Coordinates of C-alpha atoms and ligand atoms in Angstrom, one line a residue:
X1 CA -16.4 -17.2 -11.4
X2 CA -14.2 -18.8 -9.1
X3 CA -16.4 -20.5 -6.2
X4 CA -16.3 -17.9 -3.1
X5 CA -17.0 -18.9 0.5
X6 CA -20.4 -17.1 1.2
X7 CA -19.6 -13.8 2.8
X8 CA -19.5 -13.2 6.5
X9 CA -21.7 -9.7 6.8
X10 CA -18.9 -9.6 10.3
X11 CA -15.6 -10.1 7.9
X12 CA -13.2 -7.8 5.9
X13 CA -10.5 -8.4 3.5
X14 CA -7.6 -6.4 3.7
X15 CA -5.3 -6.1 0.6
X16 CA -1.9 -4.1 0.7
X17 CA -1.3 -2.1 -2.2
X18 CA -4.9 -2.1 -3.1
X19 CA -5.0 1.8 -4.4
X20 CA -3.6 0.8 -7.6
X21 CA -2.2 -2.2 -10.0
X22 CA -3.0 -5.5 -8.7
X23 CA -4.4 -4.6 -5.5
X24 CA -6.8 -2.3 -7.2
X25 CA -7.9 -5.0 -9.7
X26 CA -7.9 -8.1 -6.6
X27 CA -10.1 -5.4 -5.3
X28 CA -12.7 -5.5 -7.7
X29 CA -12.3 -9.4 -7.6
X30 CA -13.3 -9.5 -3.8
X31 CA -15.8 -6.8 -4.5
X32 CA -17.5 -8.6 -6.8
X33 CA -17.5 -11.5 -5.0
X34 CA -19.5 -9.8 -1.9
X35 CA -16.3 -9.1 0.5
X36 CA -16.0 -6.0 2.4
X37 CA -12.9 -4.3 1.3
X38 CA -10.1 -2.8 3.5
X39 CA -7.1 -1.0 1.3
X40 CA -4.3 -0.1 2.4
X41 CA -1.7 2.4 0.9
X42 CA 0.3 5.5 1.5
X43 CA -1.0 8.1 -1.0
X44 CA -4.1 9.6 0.5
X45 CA -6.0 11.2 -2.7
X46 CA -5.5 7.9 -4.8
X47 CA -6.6 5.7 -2.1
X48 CA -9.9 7.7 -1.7
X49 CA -10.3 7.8 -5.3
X50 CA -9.8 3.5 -5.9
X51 CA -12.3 3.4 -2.7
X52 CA -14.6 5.5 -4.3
X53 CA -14.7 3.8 -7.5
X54 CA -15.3 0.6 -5.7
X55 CA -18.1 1.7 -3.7
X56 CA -19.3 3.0 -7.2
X57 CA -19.8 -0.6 -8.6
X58 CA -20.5 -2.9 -6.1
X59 CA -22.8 -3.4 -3.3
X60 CA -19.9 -3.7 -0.6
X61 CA -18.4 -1.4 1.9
X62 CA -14.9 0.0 1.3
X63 CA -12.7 1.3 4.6
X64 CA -9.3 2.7 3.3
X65 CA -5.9 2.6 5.7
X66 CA -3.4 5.4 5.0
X67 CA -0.3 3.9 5.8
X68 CA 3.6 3.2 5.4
X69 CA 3.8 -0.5 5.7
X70 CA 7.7 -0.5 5.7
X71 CA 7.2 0.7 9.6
X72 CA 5.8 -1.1 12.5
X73 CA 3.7 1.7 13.5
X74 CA 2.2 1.4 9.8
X75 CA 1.2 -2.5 10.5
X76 CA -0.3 -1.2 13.9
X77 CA -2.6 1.1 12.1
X78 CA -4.3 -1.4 9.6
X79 CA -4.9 -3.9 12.8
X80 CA -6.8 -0.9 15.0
X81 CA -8.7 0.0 11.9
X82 CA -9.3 -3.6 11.8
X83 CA -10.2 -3.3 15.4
X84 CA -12.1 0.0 15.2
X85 CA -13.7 -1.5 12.7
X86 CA -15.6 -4.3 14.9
X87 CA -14.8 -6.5 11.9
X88 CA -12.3 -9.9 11.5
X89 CA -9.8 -10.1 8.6
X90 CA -11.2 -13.2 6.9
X91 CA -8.7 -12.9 3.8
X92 CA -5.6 -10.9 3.7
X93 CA -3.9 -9.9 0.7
X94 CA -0.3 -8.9 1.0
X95 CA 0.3 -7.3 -2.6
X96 CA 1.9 -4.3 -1.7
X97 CA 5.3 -4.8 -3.0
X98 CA 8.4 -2.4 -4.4
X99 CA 11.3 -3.5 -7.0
X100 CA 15.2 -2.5 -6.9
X101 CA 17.2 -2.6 -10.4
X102 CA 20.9 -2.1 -10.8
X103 CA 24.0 -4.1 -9.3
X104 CA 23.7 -5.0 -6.1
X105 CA 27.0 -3.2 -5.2
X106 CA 25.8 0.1 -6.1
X107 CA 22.3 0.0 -4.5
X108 CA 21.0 2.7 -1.9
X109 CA 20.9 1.3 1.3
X110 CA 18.6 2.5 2.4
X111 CA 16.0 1.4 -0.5
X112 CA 17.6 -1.9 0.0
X113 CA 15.9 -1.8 3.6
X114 CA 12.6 -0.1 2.9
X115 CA 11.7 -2.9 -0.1
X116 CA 12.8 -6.0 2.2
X117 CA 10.5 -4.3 5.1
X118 CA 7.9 -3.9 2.6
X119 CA 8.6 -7.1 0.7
X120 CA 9.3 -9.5 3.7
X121 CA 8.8 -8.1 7.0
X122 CA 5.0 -5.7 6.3
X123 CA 4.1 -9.3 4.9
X124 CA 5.7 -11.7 7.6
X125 CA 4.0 -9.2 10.5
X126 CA 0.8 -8.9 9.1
X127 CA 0.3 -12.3 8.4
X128 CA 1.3 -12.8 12.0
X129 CA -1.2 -10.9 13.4
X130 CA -4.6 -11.9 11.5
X131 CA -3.6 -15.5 11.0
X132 CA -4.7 -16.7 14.7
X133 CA -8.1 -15.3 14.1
X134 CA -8.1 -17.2 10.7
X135 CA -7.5 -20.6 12.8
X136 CA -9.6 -20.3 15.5
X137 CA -12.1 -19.5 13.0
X138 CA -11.4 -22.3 10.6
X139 CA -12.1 -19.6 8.2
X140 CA -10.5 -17.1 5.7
X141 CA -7.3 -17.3 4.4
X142 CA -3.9 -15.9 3.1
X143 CA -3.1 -14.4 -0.6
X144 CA 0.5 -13.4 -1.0
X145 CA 1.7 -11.9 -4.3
X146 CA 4.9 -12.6 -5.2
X147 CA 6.6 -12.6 -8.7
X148 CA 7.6 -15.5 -11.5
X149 CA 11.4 -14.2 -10.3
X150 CA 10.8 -15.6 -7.0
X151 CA 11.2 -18.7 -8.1
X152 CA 15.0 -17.8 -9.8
X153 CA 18.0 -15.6 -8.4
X154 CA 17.8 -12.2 -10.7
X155 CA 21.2 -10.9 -11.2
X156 CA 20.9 -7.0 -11.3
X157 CA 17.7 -7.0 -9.3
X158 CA 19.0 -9.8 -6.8
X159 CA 17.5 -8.4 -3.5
X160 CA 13.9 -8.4 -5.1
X161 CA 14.0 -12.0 -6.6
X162 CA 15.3 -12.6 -3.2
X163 CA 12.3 -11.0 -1.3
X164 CA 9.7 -12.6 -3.8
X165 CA 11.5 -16.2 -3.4
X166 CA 10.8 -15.4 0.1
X167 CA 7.4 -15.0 -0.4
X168 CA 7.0 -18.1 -2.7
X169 CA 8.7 -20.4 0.2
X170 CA 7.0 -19.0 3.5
X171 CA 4.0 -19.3 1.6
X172 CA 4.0 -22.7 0.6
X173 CA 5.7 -23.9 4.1
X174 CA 2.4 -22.1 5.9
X175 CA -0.1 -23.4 3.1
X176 CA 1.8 -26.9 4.0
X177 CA 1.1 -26.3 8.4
X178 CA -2.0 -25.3 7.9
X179 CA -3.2 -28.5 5.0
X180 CA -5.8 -29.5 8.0
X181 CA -7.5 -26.5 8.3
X182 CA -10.4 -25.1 5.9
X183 CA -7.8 -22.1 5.7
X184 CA -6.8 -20.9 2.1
X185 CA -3.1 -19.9 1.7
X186 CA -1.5 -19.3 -1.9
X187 CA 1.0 -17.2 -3.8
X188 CA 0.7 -15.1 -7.1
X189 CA 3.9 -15.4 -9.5
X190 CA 2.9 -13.1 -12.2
X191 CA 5.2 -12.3 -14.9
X192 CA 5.6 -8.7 -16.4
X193 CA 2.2 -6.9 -15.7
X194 CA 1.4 -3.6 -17.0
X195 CA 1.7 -1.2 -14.0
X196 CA 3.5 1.4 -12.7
X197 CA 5.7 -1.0 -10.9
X198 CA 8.7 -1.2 -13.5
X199 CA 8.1 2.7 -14.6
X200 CA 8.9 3.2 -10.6
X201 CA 11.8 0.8 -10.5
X202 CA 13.3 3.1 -13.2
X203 CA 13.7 -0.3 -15.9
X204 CA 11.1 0.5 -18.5
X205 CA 14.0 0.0 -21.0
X206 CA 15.6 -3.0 -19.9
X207 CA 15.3 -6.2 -22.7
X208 CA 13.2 -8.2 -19.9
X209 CA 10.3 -5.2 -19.9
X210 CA 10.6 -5.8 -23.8
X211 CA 11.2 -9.4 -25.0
X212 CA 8.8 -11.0 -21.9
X213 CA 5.3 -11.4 -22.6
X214 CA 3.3 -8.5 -20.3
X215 CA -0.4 -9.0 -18.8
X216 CA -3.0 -6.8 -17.9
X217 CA -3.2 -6.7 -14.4
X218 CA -7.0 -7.3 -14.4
X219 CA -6.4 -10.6 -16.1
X220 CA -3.7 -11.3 -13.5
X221 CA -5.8 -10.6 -10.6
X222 CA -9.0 -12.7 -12.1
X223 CA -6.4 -15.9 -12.5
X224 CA -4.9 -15.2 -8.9
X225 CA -8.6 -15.0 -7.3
X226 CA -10.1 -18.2 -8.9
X227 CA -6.8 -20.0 -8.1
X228 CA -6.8 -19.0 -4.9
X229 CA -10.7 -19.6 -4.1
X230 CA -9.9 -23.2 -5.5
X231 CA -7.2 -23.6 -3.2
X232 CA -4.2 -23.3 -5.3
X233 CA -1.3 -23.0 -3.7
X234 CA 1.3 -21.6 -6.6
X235 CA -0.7 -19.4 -8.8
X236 CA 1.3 -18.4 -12.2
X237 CA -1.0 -16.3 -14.5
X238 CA -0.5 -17.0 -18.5
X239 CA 0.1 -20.0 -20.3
X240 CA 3.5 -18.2 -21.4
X241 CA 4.7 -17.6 -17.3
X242 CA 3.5 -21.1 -16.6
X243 CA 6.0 -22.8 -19.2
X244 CA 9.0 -20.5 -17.9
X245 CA 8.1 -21.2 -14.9
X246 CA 8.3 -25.3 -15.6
X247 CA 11.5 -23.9 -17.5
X248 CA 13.2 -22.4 -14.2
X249 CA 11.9 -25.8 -12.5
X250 CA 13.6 -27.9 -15.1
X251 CA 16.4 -26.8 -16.1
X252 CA 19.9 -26.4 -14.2
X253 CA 20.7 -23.3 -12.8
X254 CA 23.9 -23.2 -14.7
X255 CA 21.8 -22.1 -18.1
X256 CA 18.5 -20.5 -16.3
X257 CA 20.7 -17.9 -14.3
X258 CA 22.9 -16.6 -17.0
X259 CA 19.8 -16.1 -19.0
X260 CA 17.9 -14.4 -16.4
X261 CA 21.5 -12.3 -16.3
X262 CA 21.4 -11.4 -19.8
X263 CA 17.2 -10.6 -19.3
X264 CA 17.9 -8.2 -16.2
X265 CA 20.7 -6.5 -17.9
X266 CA 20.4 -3.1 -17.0
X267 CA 20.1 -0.9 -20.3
X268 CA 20.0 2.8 -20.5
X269 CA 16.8 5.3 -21.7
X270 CA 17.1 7.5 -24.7
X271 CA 17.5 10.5 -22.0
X272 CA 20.1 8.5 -20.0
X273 CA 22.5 7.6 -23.6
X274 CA 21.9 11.4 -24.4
Ligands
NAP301 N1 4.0 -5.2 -12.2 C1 4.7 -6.3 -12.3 O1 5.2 -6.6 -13.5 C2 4.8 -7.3 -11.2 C3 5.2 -8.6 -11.6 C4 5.4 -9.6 -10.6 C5 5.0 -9.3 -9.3 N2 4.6 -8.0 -9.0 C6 4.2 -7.8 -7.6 O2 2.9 -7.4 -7.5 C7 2.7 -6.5 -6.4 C8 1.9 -5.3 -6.9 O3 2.6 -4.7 -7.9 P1 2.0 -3.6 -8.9 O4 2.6 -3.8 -10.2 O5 0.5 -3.6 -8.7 O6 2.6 -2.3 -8.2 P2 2.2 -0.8 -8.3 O7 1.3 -0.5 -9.4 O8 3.4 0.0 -8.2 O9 1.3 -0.6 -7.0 C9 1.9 -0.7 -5.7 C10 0.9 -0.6 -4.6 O10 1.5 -0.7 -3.3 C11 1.4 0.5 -2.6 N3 2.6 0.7 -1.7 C12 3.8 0.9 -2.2 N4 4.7 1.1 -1.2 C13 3.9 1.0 0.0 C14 4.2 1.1 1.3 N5 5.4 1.4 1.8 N6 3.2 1.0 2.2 C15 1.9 0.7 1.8 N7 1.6 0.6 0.5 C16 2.6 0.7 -0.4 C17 1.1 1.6 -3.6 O11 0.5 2.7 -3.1 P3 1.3 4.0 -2.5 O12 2.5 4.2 -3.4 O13 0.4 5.1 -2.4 O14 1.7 3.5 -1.1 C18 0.3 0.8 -4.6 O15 -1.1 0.8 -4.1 C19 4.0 -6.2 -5.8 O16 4.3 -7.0 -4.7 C20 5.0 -6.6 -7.0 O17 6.3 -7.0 -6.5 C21 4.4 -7.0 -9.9

């Protein structure tokens, strides 16, 4: 296991997203570790049931958030429970994350604006608010999840490799102001993982979801924590991810986007072509 700061009996972690997917299993990672777990999501019965779960199979306390992070009055409610909590966020995990497929042209609006609030802003506000405690702690840290297509534009699902290369760059520029500081700040770029995220997004048919290789999501979030405990900054789970990743870095964007075109093609179900 991954070396883990010893746990402050005073400290939290809060992780977006955690009910399900990759915040469920970086869950388990900080449970097992000895961190005191705060999830946040908005489906009240699955929530309970991941916290439950947790509190099940490890010796750490579990509070659970019900909340829509694509609102402001969402991100208020995980810092009073933070608050009512009498605990400090030492790590915060911003996982939670939604995907858009289709041309960009013919995209709702309105989806459009609840993924880059999700996406950019829940994570830009949140990290807002609990990094100053990190610093003047010299303690904790930041784990963003982002995706291996925020390091490329992704024609046909442009707005979320958009959001995720957002992720991958404010990341890396706060990792980079904050070098001095015993503070830990790193991005995820998993590739396909198998979750409910792409079933949701309505693309479980598209080539991508078929030709790319897909990881469990337990694996992911083992590789993410461990990476991020030993203070990597760009964490890309899977040997396979890592050399497309070192593929997107090398090569011109002339060959890597028109392949990621053809990838992200959007490609009808059997119920759809009926
Ligand atoms: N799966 C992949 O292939 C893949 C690949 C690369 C990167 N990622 C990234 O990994 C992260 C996690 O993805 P996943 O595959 O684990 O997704 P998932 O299985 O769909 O889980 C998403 C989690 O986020 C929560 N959530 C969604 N909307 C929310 C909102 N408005 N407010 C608060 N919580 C919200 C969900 O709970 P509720 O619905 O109850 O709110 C759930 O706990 C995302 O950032 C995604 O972009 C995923």
């Amino acid at each position: 296991m991954a070396e883990s700061p010893t746990t402050d009996p005073s400290s939290v972690t809060v992780i977006t997203g955690g009910s399900e997917g990759i915040g469920l299993s970086l869950a388990r990672q900080f449970a097992e570790a000895g961190h005191a777990l705060m999830l946040v999501a908005r489906t009240e019965p699955a929530l309970q049931a991941s916290a439950e779960a947790l509190r099940q199979a490890y010796p750490v306390t579990v509070h659970t958030v019900v909340a829509d992070l694509t609102t402001e009055a969402g991100r208020d409610a995980v810092e009073a429970a933070v608050h009512a909590s009498g605990l400090h966020v030492e790590f915060l995990v911003n996982n939670a994350g939604v995907g858009n497929a289709g041309p960009f042209a013919e995209a709702d609006p309105g989806e459009l604006e609840r993924m880059l609030q999700l996406n950019v802003m829940a994570l830009t506000d949140l990290t807002r608010r609990f990094l100053p405690g990190m610093i003047a702690r010299d303690r904790g840290g930041v784990l963003n999840v982002a995706s291996l297509g925020g390091l490329v534009p992704g024609p046909f699902q442009a707005a979320y490799y958009a959001s995720k290369a957002y992720v991958v760059s404010v990341t890396e520029a706060l990792a980079a102001e904050l070098a001095r500081t015993n503070l830990r700040v790193s991005v995820a770029a998993p590739g396909v993982v198998r979750t409910q995220f792409h079933v949701r997004m309505g693309v479980k048919h598209d080539i991508y979801i078929k030709v790319l290789p897909s990881m469990d999501p337990d694996r992911v979030a083992q590789v993410a924590f461990q990476g991020f405990m030993r203070g990597r900054r760009v964490i890309v789970p899977g040997i396979l991810n890592r050399a497309n990743a070192l593929a997107i870095k090398l090569l011109p964007h002339a060959i890597v986007v028109p392949v990621t075109r053809l990838l992200l093609r959007r490609r009808p179900g059997p119920a759809e072509r009926a």
